[in-house]
Amino acid sequence: MTLSKRQAYGSAILVMIAVGWGESAHAKTADELTVALDTIWVVLTASLVFFMNLGFALVESGFCRAKNTVNILSKNFIVFAISCLAFYVFGWGLMFGNGTGLVGMEGLFTIGGADNSPATGDAYAGAYKAIAWTGIPLYAKFFFQLVFAGTAATIVSGSVAERIKYLSFIVFSFLLIAFVYPVTGHWIWGGGWLATAGFWDFAGSTVVHSVGGWAALAGILVLGPRLGKYGAGGKVHPIPAHSMTSGVIGCFVLWLGWFGFNPGSTMAADPIAISHVFMTTNTAAFMGLLSATALNWIWDGKPDLGMSVNGCLAGLVAITAPCAFVTVNAALIIGLLGGLIVVCAVKLLDRLKIDDPVGAVPVHLFNGVFGTLCVGLFAVDKITGAATGNGLFNGGGTTLLVAQVEGILAVGAYTLAASFVFWFAIKALLGLRVSKEEEEEGLDIGEHGQVAYTGFANTGYGN
Amino acid sequence: MTLSKRQAYGSAILVMIAVGWGESAHAKTADELTVALDTIWVVLTASLVFFMNLGFALVESGFCRAKNTVNILSKNFIVFAISCLAFYVFGWGLMFGNGTGLVGMEGLFTIGGADNSPATGDAYAGAYKAIAWTGIPLYAKFFFQLVFAGTAATIVSGSVAERIKYLSFIVFSFLLIAFVYPVTGHWIWGGGWLATAGFWDFAGSTVVHSVGGWAALAGILVLGPRLGKYGAGGKVHPIPAHSMTSGVIGCFVLWLGWFGFNPGSTMAADPIAISHVFMTTNTAAFMGLLSATALNWIWDGKPDLGMSVNGCLAGLVAITAPCAFVTVNAALIIGLLGGLIVVCAVKLLDRLKIDDPVGAVPVHLFNGVFGTLCVGLFAVDKITGAATGNGLFNGGGTTLLVAQVEGILAVGAYTLAASFVFWFAIKALLGLRVSKEEEEEGLDIGEHGQVAYTGFANTGYGN
Amino acid sequence: MTLSKRQAYGSAILVMIAVGWGESAHAKTADELTVALDTIWVVLTASLVFFMNLGFALVESGFCRAKNTVNILSKNFIVFAISCLAFYVFGWGLMFGNGTGLVGMEGLFTIGGADNSPATGDAYAGAYKAIAWTGIPLYAKFFFQLVFAGTAATIVSGSVAERIKYLSFIVFSFLLIAFVYPVTGHWIWGGGWLATAGFWDFAGSTVVHSVGGWAALAGILVLGPRLGKYGAGGKVHPIPAHSMTSGVIGCFVLWLGWFGFNPGSTMAADPIAISHVFMTTNTAAFMGLLSATALNWIWDGKPDLGMSVNGCLAGLVAITAPCAFVTVNAALIIGLLGGLIVVCAVKLLDRLKIDDPVGAVPVHLFNGVFGTLCVGLFAVDKITGAATGNGLFNGGGTTLLVAQVEGILAVGAYTLAASFVFWFAIKALLGLRVSKEEEEEGLDIGEHGQVAYTGFANTGYGN
């Protein structure tokens, strides 16, 4: 009988199965199946989170002008690659490595250090005790956390669009994921001081979204608004989207990705928690969509599709921290309020002449903060297992809420400060903003020597 | 040791695992693993079905004119949100709540009522006995059914495109998912009279697709054709697609989504049934694509990409009811015929001057009915477990076929009647159709005050 | 109690579960759960691989001119359908049927022959012994292999774009998947002579990608370059992409698809192997993206987005063979080199006046070959279970490397020879290239009588 290599490979697996799983009376059987089940759950949800990179790329490029499309797509494409490198070399160890309450100090440089995953609890021995609660192989843990890190960096991308130098953005992204995101991440998910202080963030309203939002806010304050956005006498000149089709594809892809982001953060195939998180996540999304659409419709007289998109994303960001800690009806209220907040925040930024082309700060910062507060307001102790204690509206007093405020302020202060340092350093060393001529002509020509849509006639507006 | 919250959360899970799953000699172990496995199967396939919203948005907007793109995308975006609200408040209880043969009467308003899921069979006690056969948590059941409900509403969207008022469409969608879809759904999947009568629809050729199709047909009969579509003397003026790229992305996304829609309808990780349904589903899709392309090529002299897309979708709709009840070779024939049917139905509607911009009625209604009949023709008893009895071509006589016809007629009558009532009521109260001027200028400006593709020069045709 | 059909169906499943899985002290329980888990892993990853058809459709159409978009989308759409038919009738049996070292000879025509899957190892009895190592139902095995076959055909599509006749391409695709792909596939994955000779290709750098690449190379040599691509005196006239948005969506979809392609090739939910393959796959992808971007940036002065896309795909193709056999740091080097190779190969083909509109030969052939060699260079024996032996750089000498070279040459020789025969036969019988007039006007009008973007004004360049 000829024996193919795949067959041989498969035989190896079969031997493994026979030894480890095949004898169902053996104590290890159910454990092995649990590890396998948890692993495929985590890698599949991580794949959905990876796909969010496409969502961001399309929302951001679609909501900007055609003349900057190659540049925005390039930024969103390379930012994930740079984040992977930064997280592989520095981020993972700083975030999840054993260390102090402030920072991880083991496991730096290509996932170094001992590790006996999928062992859990007391059986775990290795460099990453803070994430030893999930019983999956080390590389599955890493990959799941990697795609989360990538998300934080890509949030910045939209805010600084249409005027930032390509290389400067790449350098900032590396620094953010190597040295900023993992530090505050360590405080919360890496066994650091905020975790000890009773701060809860299930899937990252603060860890991921507000960190990206603070870094973005610092960036646009340093960069200044796009040419022509704000006229004399407080006039705002809207700069319309070049492709609402891209924007809507992007939003649906992000919504799908959130079904990995939030339920996947169980990092174990816990059926009750997963089902619950699917419900709260979807509920906040659709309510954010509805409330933002309605408020904007009433306010401006017509329903704006871009605001519907941002309302949906606002609901998703807001529910990210509390999704496993609150009821579905609370999710409904959180989504509803998130949608209202994003509409107001967009108007507020324009009044302050802070130019955020895609609304990343209203979506990710405002609602990241809001969602984190909602844990303190709406939490129901052990609703899916975690002992958060009750939130203020559920009779738990202000203990939890105070911890949430503490975390919001601490993460905001560190991220803003570090981001300003990096933005100013890059400005001094490389320059941050393209020339006025390049900005007018479009960054596609200036930075890349290409255009996005060859063959299409344009109106001279921004195509 | 610092203990992060995620660690604490994880520890809670670990305790759960240790108690429930860890001791493999304990009778509950395999049960717990089965629940977890079934749950991740259901939520992941539900996520694919959710993603079909993007597919519909792109097929529908791509196949219409650029000047209506914002409006079509907006409709497809908000229709899912409105469906979620309607199903959460009314639909779920009416469809799956315990009740009579005609309608569910428990569990209305935010999934109310008792429920001890994931208990199954006699162990189940609660408000949703009809769906107690699947052993997953209640919220996973709800979420899977929710994304199905959303599909029914989005089918209508394409047919009424390019002329319906945004608000009127939103209101109809709410009514459809609150009061029409769940009633016929109860008859078939909620333990109602059609189920008792021996009617079979595995994944919803009738429950979802033909219901959407009937509602759409009523809508376009009330609305009338788009301006300029039908000229004097029976002339048909084709209105070409503004983006075949959108159309093809949409179709691939829908095809992918169907790998959630049909195999996911097992609602349990049953390996034989799932594998079988993947095969029948994919086989009907590719044969529909090939046969529609070939017939249209012969008929019109050139292969039309839009018809290839609709052929593929036709095969998918047709196999939806019988996918778990027929052989793969039967699926091949069903797909082949589905592709031929859609080409003829498109021509027929044009001859009748019934204007369906995207072919939703040919795809979802004609093939929804056809696929439902195919159960009566091709069924093989217990081929994946279900005791359907044999179909006519498999020696089973006409018993099954008669039941299928009965269901088709009953669902069609109720859905058409209720839809007409709602369409006329909305017409009277809100108006249904935009003004002639708005239709000519495009609904993007009229309804939303936006355009989809700023910066691109247009030919004055429809961009 | 009314009993719905779904309930009845579900009850059937429950009975099955009760009998097979419910009694956890029974020896079969863990086996049944393993089959179910492996099956959902395989069908979900197969779905991701299916989705790669969209990725190819968008990269290929995006990178070509607007006037050929309908044609390219049509080709990528129908090529999967034709591949399905070819693989169902001929390919599956030739590739995986029991037979000689050269070709399978059982199981031809609609998956004929005996099979008792999910039985494995010695318990397996049937027509497909070479794939009996994975314990899943036959149809799940078939569907997974089917989507792989589809990938091989779609690779050809991009290279021959913008000048090939639609029908001729369809015919070639059928022949490739019916008679070429399964033969070399049998040698490697079907228990054939290359498997016996110690050749290893985990997920198909050779079996899928280089086969597609060789067939594409033969095609473009027979077809010749597009009009106007190569001027007098060795001048190369670049033909720019009509939509970088399509190109980038396509690349992200392909990257996502590769998380099915490579880890899914375990065809069993083996947690260690899956986690490892996710890591190596993603690492090679991001390094290929970074290295190709950097080299091209240095070389041409500006970072080209198209080259970033091809660098990413190059890394993915290169890691496909060795993903389960090498370390993550090796994957980093393989990706880095893959990115450099693709940049050089693109320049080389242009110097040789071989016109490959989307770079499919540099990506899939050059890196398919390179990745296959990397197994011989970097392999670490049993790193995830398979006894490959060590590669040259890991102290294993040249044994493995020689086998890899042997396989590369044999597969290349057969595929090139067969492809030339088929291309020339089709040229003689049907013609291969559209007329000069049609090529200038665009194949959308000539082959399909449609345009892709009605309503958009064009510059006369290629829209």
PDB file of C-alpha atoms in Angstrom, chain A residues 279-444:
ATOM      1  CA  MET A 279     -27.223  38.742  22.032  1.00  0.00           C
ATOM      2  CA  THR A 280     -25.915  41.786  23.884  1.00  0.00           C
ATOM      3  CA  THR A 281     -23.499  42.610  21.070  1.00  0.00           C
ATOM      4  CA  ASN A 282     -26.082  42.426  18.327  1.00  0.00           C
ATOM      5  CA  THR A 283     -28.672  44.256  20.381  1.00  0.00           C
ATOM      6  CA  ALA A 284     -26.426  47.229  21.079  1.00  0.00           C
ATOM      7  CA  ALA A 285     -25.414  47.349  17.423  1.00  0.00           C
ATOM      8  CA  PHE A 286     -28.909  47.522  16.020  1.00  0.00           C
ATOM      9  CA  MET A 287     -30.092  49.969  18.673  1.00  0.00           C
ATOM     10  CA  GLY A 288     -27.115  52.255  18.044  1.00  0.00           C
ATOM     11  CA  LEU A 289     -27.916  52.167  14.367  1.00  0.00           C
ATOM     12  CA  LEU A 290     -31.558  53.032  14.996  1.00  0.00           C
ATOM     13  CA  SER A 291     -31.018  55.760  17.569  1.00  0.00           C
ATOM     14  CA  ALA A 292     -28.247  57.537  15.654  1.00  0.00           C
ATOM     15  CA  THR A 293     -30.301  57.407  12.474  1.00  0.00           C
ATOM     16  CA  ALA A 294     -33.345  58.784  14.255  1.00  0.00           C
ATOM     17  CA  LEU A 295     -31.583  61.584  16.108  1.00  0.00           C
ATOM     18  CA  ASN A 296     -29.707  62.675  13.009  1.00  0.00           C
ATOM     19  CA  TRP A 297     -32.911  62.498  10.947  1.00  0.00           C
ATOM     20  CA  ILE A 298     -34.735  64.747  13.411  1.00  0.00           C
ATOM     21  CA  TRP A 299     -31.764  67.072  13.784  1.00  0.00           C
ATOM     22  CA  ASP A 300     -30.764  67.511  10.137  1.00  0.00           C
ATOM     23  CA  GLY A 301     -34.065  66.678   8.456  1.00  0.00           C
ATOM     24  CA  LYS A 302     -32.773  63.702   6.492  1.00  0.00           C
ATOM     25  CA  PRO A 303     -31.362  60.302   7.465  1.00  0.00           C
ATOM     26  CA  ASP A 304     -27.629  60.316   6.831  1.00  0.00           C
ATOM     27  CA  LEU A 305     -26.147  56.940   5.963  1.00  0.00           C
ATOM     28  CA  GLY A 306     -22.729  57.785   7.366  1.00  0.00           C
ATOM     29  CA  MET A 307     -24.300  58.571  10.709  1.00  0.00           C
ATOM     30  CA  SER A 308     -26.206  55.265  10.643  1.00  0.00           C
ATOM     31  CA  VAL A 309     -22.867  53.520  10.139  1.00  0.00           C
ATOM     32  CA  ASN A 310     -21.253  55.374  12.999  1.00  0.00           C
ATOM     33  CA  GLY A 311     -24.270  54.742  15.217  1.00  0.00           C
ATOM     34  CA  CYS A 312     -23.967  51.032  14.650  1.00  0.00           C
ATOM     35  CA  LEU A 313     -20.235  51.098  15.382  1.00  0.00           C
ATOM     36  CA  ALA A 314     -20.865  53.247  18.456  1.00  0.00           C
ATOM     37  CA  GLY A 315     -23.257  50.668  19.867  1.00  0.00           C
ATOM     38  CA  LEU A 316     -20.705  47.939  19.198  1.00  0.00           C
ATOM     39  CA  VAL A 317     -17.862  49.817  20.885  1.00  0.00           C
ATOM     40  CA  ALA A 318     -20.048  50.693  23.870  1.00  0.00           C
ATOM     41  CA  ILE A 319     -21.157  47.098  24.490  1.00  0.00           C
ATOM     42  CA  THR A 320     -17.631  45.701  24.176  1.00  0.00           C
ATOM     43  CA  ALA A 321     -16.701  46.187  27.836  1.00  0.00           C
ATOM     44  CA  PRO A 322     -20.033  45.165  29.398  1.00  0.00           C
ATOM     45  CA  CYS A 323     -21.235  42.515  26.897  1.00  0.00           C
ATOM     46  CA  ALA A 324     -20.768  39.594  29.311  1.00  0.00           C
ATOM     47  CA  PHE A 325     -21.761  41.508  32.427  1.00  0.00           C
ATOM     48  CA  VAL A 326     -25.167  43.053  31.614  1.00  0.00           C
ATOM     49  CA  THR A 327     -28.645  41.952  30.540  1.00  0.00           C
ATOM     50  CA  VAL A 328     -29.933  42.118  26.989  1.00  0.00           C
ATOM     51  CA  ASN A 329     -32.296  44.911  27.939  1.00  0.00           C
ATOM     52  CA  ALA A 330     -29.361  46.851  29.348  1.00  0.00           C
ATOM     53  CA  ALA A 331     -27.584  46.281  26.052  1.00  0.00           C
ATOM     54  CA  LEU A 332     -30.585  47.788  24.331  1.00  0.00           C
ATOM     55  CA  ILE A 333     -30.261  50.943  26.406  1.00  0.00           C
ATOM     56  CA  ILE A 334     -26.472  51.035  26.044  1.00  0.00           C
ATOM     57  CA  GLY A 335     -26.755  50.782  22.266  1.00  0.00           C
ATOM     58  CA  LEU A 336     -29.475  53.415  22.174  1.00  0.00           C
ATOM     59  CA  LEU A 337     -27.387  55.856  24.192  1.00  0.00           C
ATOM     60  CA  GLY A 338     -24.223  55.015  22.242  1.00  0.00           C
ATOM     61  CA  GLY A 339     -25.978  56.005  19.040  1.00  0.00           C
ATOM     62  CA  LEU A 340     -27.061  59.335  20.520  1.00  0.00           C
ATOM     63  CA  ILE A 341     -23.584  59.988  21.895  1.00  0.00           C
ATOM     64  CA  VAL A 342     -21.872  59.503  18.566  1.00  0.00           C
ATOM     65  CA  VAL A 343     -24.155  61.990  16.810  1.00  0.00           C
ATOM     66  CA  CYS A 344     -23.501  64.615  19.477  1.00  0.00           C
ATOM     67  CA  ALA A 345     -19.777  63.904  19.589  1.00  0.00           C
ATOM     68  CA  VAL A 346     -19.412  64.372  15.831  1.00  0.00           C
ATOM     69  CA  LYS A 347     -21.104  67.780  16.122  1.00  0.00           C
ATOM     70  CA  LEU A 348     -19.001  68.651  19.159  1.00  0.00           C
ATOM     71  CA  LEU A 349     -15.691  67.903  17.453  1.00  0.00           C
ATOM     72  CA  ASP A 350     -16.662  70.066  14.518  1.00  0.00           C
ATOM     73  CA  ARG A 351     -17.532  72.900  16.885  1.00  0.00           C
ATOM     74  CA  LEU A 352     -14.098  72.502  18.466  1.00  0.00           C
ATOM     75  CA  LYS A 353     -12.525  72.404  14.987  1.00  0.00           C
ATOM     76  CA  ILE A 354     -11.007  69.029  15.690  1.00  0.00           C
ATOM     77  CA  ASP A 355     -11.030  67.320  12.305  1.00  0.00           C
ATOM     78  CA  ASP A 356     -11.644  63.577  12.448  1.00  0.00           C
ATOM     79  CA  PRO A 357     -12.465  62.530   8.863  1.00  0.00           C
ATOM     80  CA  VAL A 358     -14.218  59.277   9.748  1.00  0.00           C
ATOM     81  CA  GLY A 359     -15.479  59.937  13.253  1.00  0.00           C
ATOM     82  CA  ALA A 360     -13.071  57.523  14.912  1.00  0.00           C
ATOM     83  CA  VAL A 361     -12.836  59.586  18.091  1.00  0.00           C
ATOM     84  CA  PRO A 362     -16.638  59.841  18.518  1.00  0.00           C
ATOM     85  CA  VAL A 363     -16.999  56.118  17.861  1.00  0.00           C
ATOM     86  CA  HIS A 364     -14.014  54.594  19.631  1.00  0.00           C
ATOM     87  CA  LEU A 365     -13.057  57.116  22.300  1.00  0.00           C
ATOM     88  CA  PHE A 366     -16.407  58.556  23.377  1.00  0.00           C
ATOM     89  CA  ASN A 367     -18.149  55.205  23.250  1.00  0.00           C
ATOM     90  CA  GLY A 368     -15.161  53.313  24.568  1.00  0.00           C
ATOM     91  CA  VAL A 369     -15.319  55.495  27.658  1.00  0.00           C
ATOM     92  CA  PHE A 370     -19.114  55.306  27.799  1.00  0.00           C
ATOM     93  CA  GLY A 371     -19.150  51.512  27.484  1.00  0.00           C
ATOM     94  CA  THR A 372     -16.575  51.166  30.226  1.00  0.00           C
ATOM     95  CA  LEU A 373     -18.733  53.314  32.517  1.00  0.00           C
ATOM     96  CA  CYS A 374     -21.748  51.165  31.658  1.00  0.00           C
ATOM     97  CA  VAL A 375     -20.107  48.218  33.408  1.00  0.00           C
ATOM     98  CA  GLY A 376     -20.247  50.283  36.573  1.00  0.00           C
ATOM     99  CA  LEU A 377     -23.848  51.243  35.909  1.00  0.00           C
ATOM    100  CA  PHE A 378     -25.520  48.113  34.550  1.00  0.00           C
ATOM    101  CA  ALA A 379     -23.437  45.129  35.708  1.00  0.00           C
ATOM    102  CA  VAL A 380     -25.295  42.124  37.110  1.00  0.00           C
ATOM    103  CA  ASP A 381     -23.024  40.031  39.297  1.00  0.00           C
ATOM    104  CA  LYS A 382     -22.118  36.641  37.780  1.00  0.00           C
ATOM    105  CA  ILE A 383     -24.657  36.982  34.970  1.00  0.00           C
ATOM    106  CA  THR A 384     -22.416  34.793  32.798  1.00  0.00           C
ATOM    107  CA  GLY A 385     -20.052  33.704  35.517  1.00  0.00           C
ATOM    108  CA  ALA A 386     -17.728  36.617  36.280  1.00  0.00           C
ATOM    109  CA  ALA A 387     -17.927  38.076  39.779  1.00  0.00           C
ATOM    110  CA  THR A 388     -18.053  41.744  38.817  1.00  0.00           C
ATOM    111  CA  GLY A 389     -20.421  42.701  41.590  1.00  0.00           C
ATOM    112  CA  ASN A 390     -23.523  44.698  40.743  1.00  0.00           C
ATOM    113  CA  GLY A 391     -23.463  48.058  39.037  1.00  0.00           C
ATOM    114  CA  LEU A 392     -25.045  51.240  40.340  1.00  0.00           C
ATOM    115  CA  PHE A 393     -28.421  50.755  38.624  1.00  0.00           C
ATOM    116  CA  ASN A 394     -28.564  47.202  39.891  1.00  0.00           C
ATOM    117  CA  GLY A 395     -28.173  48.071  43.543  1.00  0.00           C
ATOM    118  CA  GLY A 396     -24.432  47.611  43.758  1.00  0.00           C
ATOM    119  CA  GLY A 397     -23.556  51.148  44.808  1.00  0.00           C
ATOM    120  CA  THR A 398     -20.650  53.086  43.344  1.00  0.00           C
ATOM    121  CA  THR A 399     -17.761  50.705  44.088  1.00  0.00           C
ATOM    122  CA  LEU A 400     -17.617  49.277  40.615  1.00  0.00           C
ATOM    123  CA  LEU A 401     -18.325  52.616  38.965  1.00  0.00           C
ATOM    124  CA  VAL A 402     -15.464  54.280  40.803  1.00  0.00           C
ATOM    125  CA  ALA A 403     -13.067  51.557  39.701  1.00  0.00           C
ATOM    126  CA  GLN A 404     -14.226  52.020  36.119  1.00  0.00           C
ATOM    127  CA  VAL A 405     -13.664  55.796  36.302  1.00  0.00           C
ATOM    128  CA  GLU A 406     -10.226  55.219  37.785  1.00  0.00           C
ATOM    129  CA  GLY A 407      -9.317  52.923  34.910  1.00  0.00           C
ATOM    130  CA  ILE A 408     -10.659  55.290  32.264  1.00  0.00           C
ATOM    131  CA  LEU A 409      -8.620  58.177  33.671  1.00  0.00           C
ATOM    132  CA  ALA A 410      -5.431  56.158  34.119  1.00  0.00           C
ATOM    133  CA  VAL A 411      -5.519  54.616  30.662  1.00  0.00           C
ATOM    134  CA  GLY A 412      -6.413  57.958  29.099  1.00  0.00           C
ATOM    135  CA  ALA A 413      -3.604  59.800  30.859  1.00  0.00           C
ATOM    136  CA  TYR A 414      -0.921  57.270  29.948  1.00  0.00           C
ATOM    137  CA  THR A 415      -2.069  56.795  26.363  1.00  0.00           C
ATOM    138  CA  LEU A 416      -2.484  60.512  25.684  1.00  0.00           C
ATOM    139  CA  ALA A 417       0.898  61.330  27.215  1.00  0.00           C
ATOM    140  CA  ALA A 418       2.794  58.568  25.432  1.00  0.00           C
ATOM    141  CA  SER A 419       1.054  59.331  22.157  1.00  0.00           C
ATOM    142  CA  PHE A 420       1.892  63.027  22.331  1.00  0.00           C
ATOM    143  CA  VAL A 421       5.540  62.168  23.002  1.00  0.00           C
ATOM    144  CA  PHE A 422       5.659  59.837  20.016  1.00  0.00           C
ATOM    145  CA  TRP A 423       3.723  62.138  17.676  1.00  0.00           C
ATOM    146  CA  PHE A 424       5.993  65.096  18.512  1.00  0.00           C
ATOM    147  CA  ALA A 425       9.137  62.990  18.227  1.00  0.00           C
ATOM    148  CA  ILE A 426       8.093  61.737  14.802  1.00  0.00           C
ATOM    149  CA  LYS A 427       7.164  65.269  13.753  1.00  0.00           C
ATOM    150  CA  ALA A 428      10.636  66.454  14.738  1.00  0.00           C
ATOM    151  CA  LEU A 429      12.511  63.582  13.109  1.00  0.00           C
ATOM    152  CA  LEU A 430      10.498  62.665  10.015  1.00  0.00           C
ATOM    153  CA  GLY A 431       7.814  65.321   9.683  1.00  0.00           C
ATOM    154  CA  LEU A 432       4.180  64.393  10.194  1.00  0.00           C
ATOM    155  CA  ARG A 433       2.162  66.168   7.560  1.00  0.00           C
ATOM    156  CA  VAL A 434       2.471  66.148   3.796  1.00  0.00           C
ATOM    157  CA  SER A 435       2.979  69.422   1.973  1.00  0.00           C
ATOM    158  CA  LYS A 436       0.052  71.673   1.162  1.00  0.00           C
ATOM    159  CA  GLU A 437       0.496  70.894  -2.534  1.00  0.00           C
ATOM    160  CA  GLU A 438       0.482  67.158  -1.916  1.00  0.00           C
ATOM    161  CA  GLU A 439      -2.596  67.391   0.274  1.00  0.00           C
ATOM    162  CA  GLU A 440      -4.439  69.260  -2.460  1.00  0.00           C
ATOM    163  CA  GLU A 441      -3.351  66.927  -5.235  1.00  0.00           C
ATOM    164  CA  GLY A 442      -4.055  63.901  -3.068  1.00  0.00           C
ATOM    165  CA  LEU A 443      -1.745  61.613  -1.165  1.00  0.00           C
ATOM    166  CA  ASP A 444      -2.141  58.825  -3.702  1.00  0.00           C
TER     167      ASP A 444
END
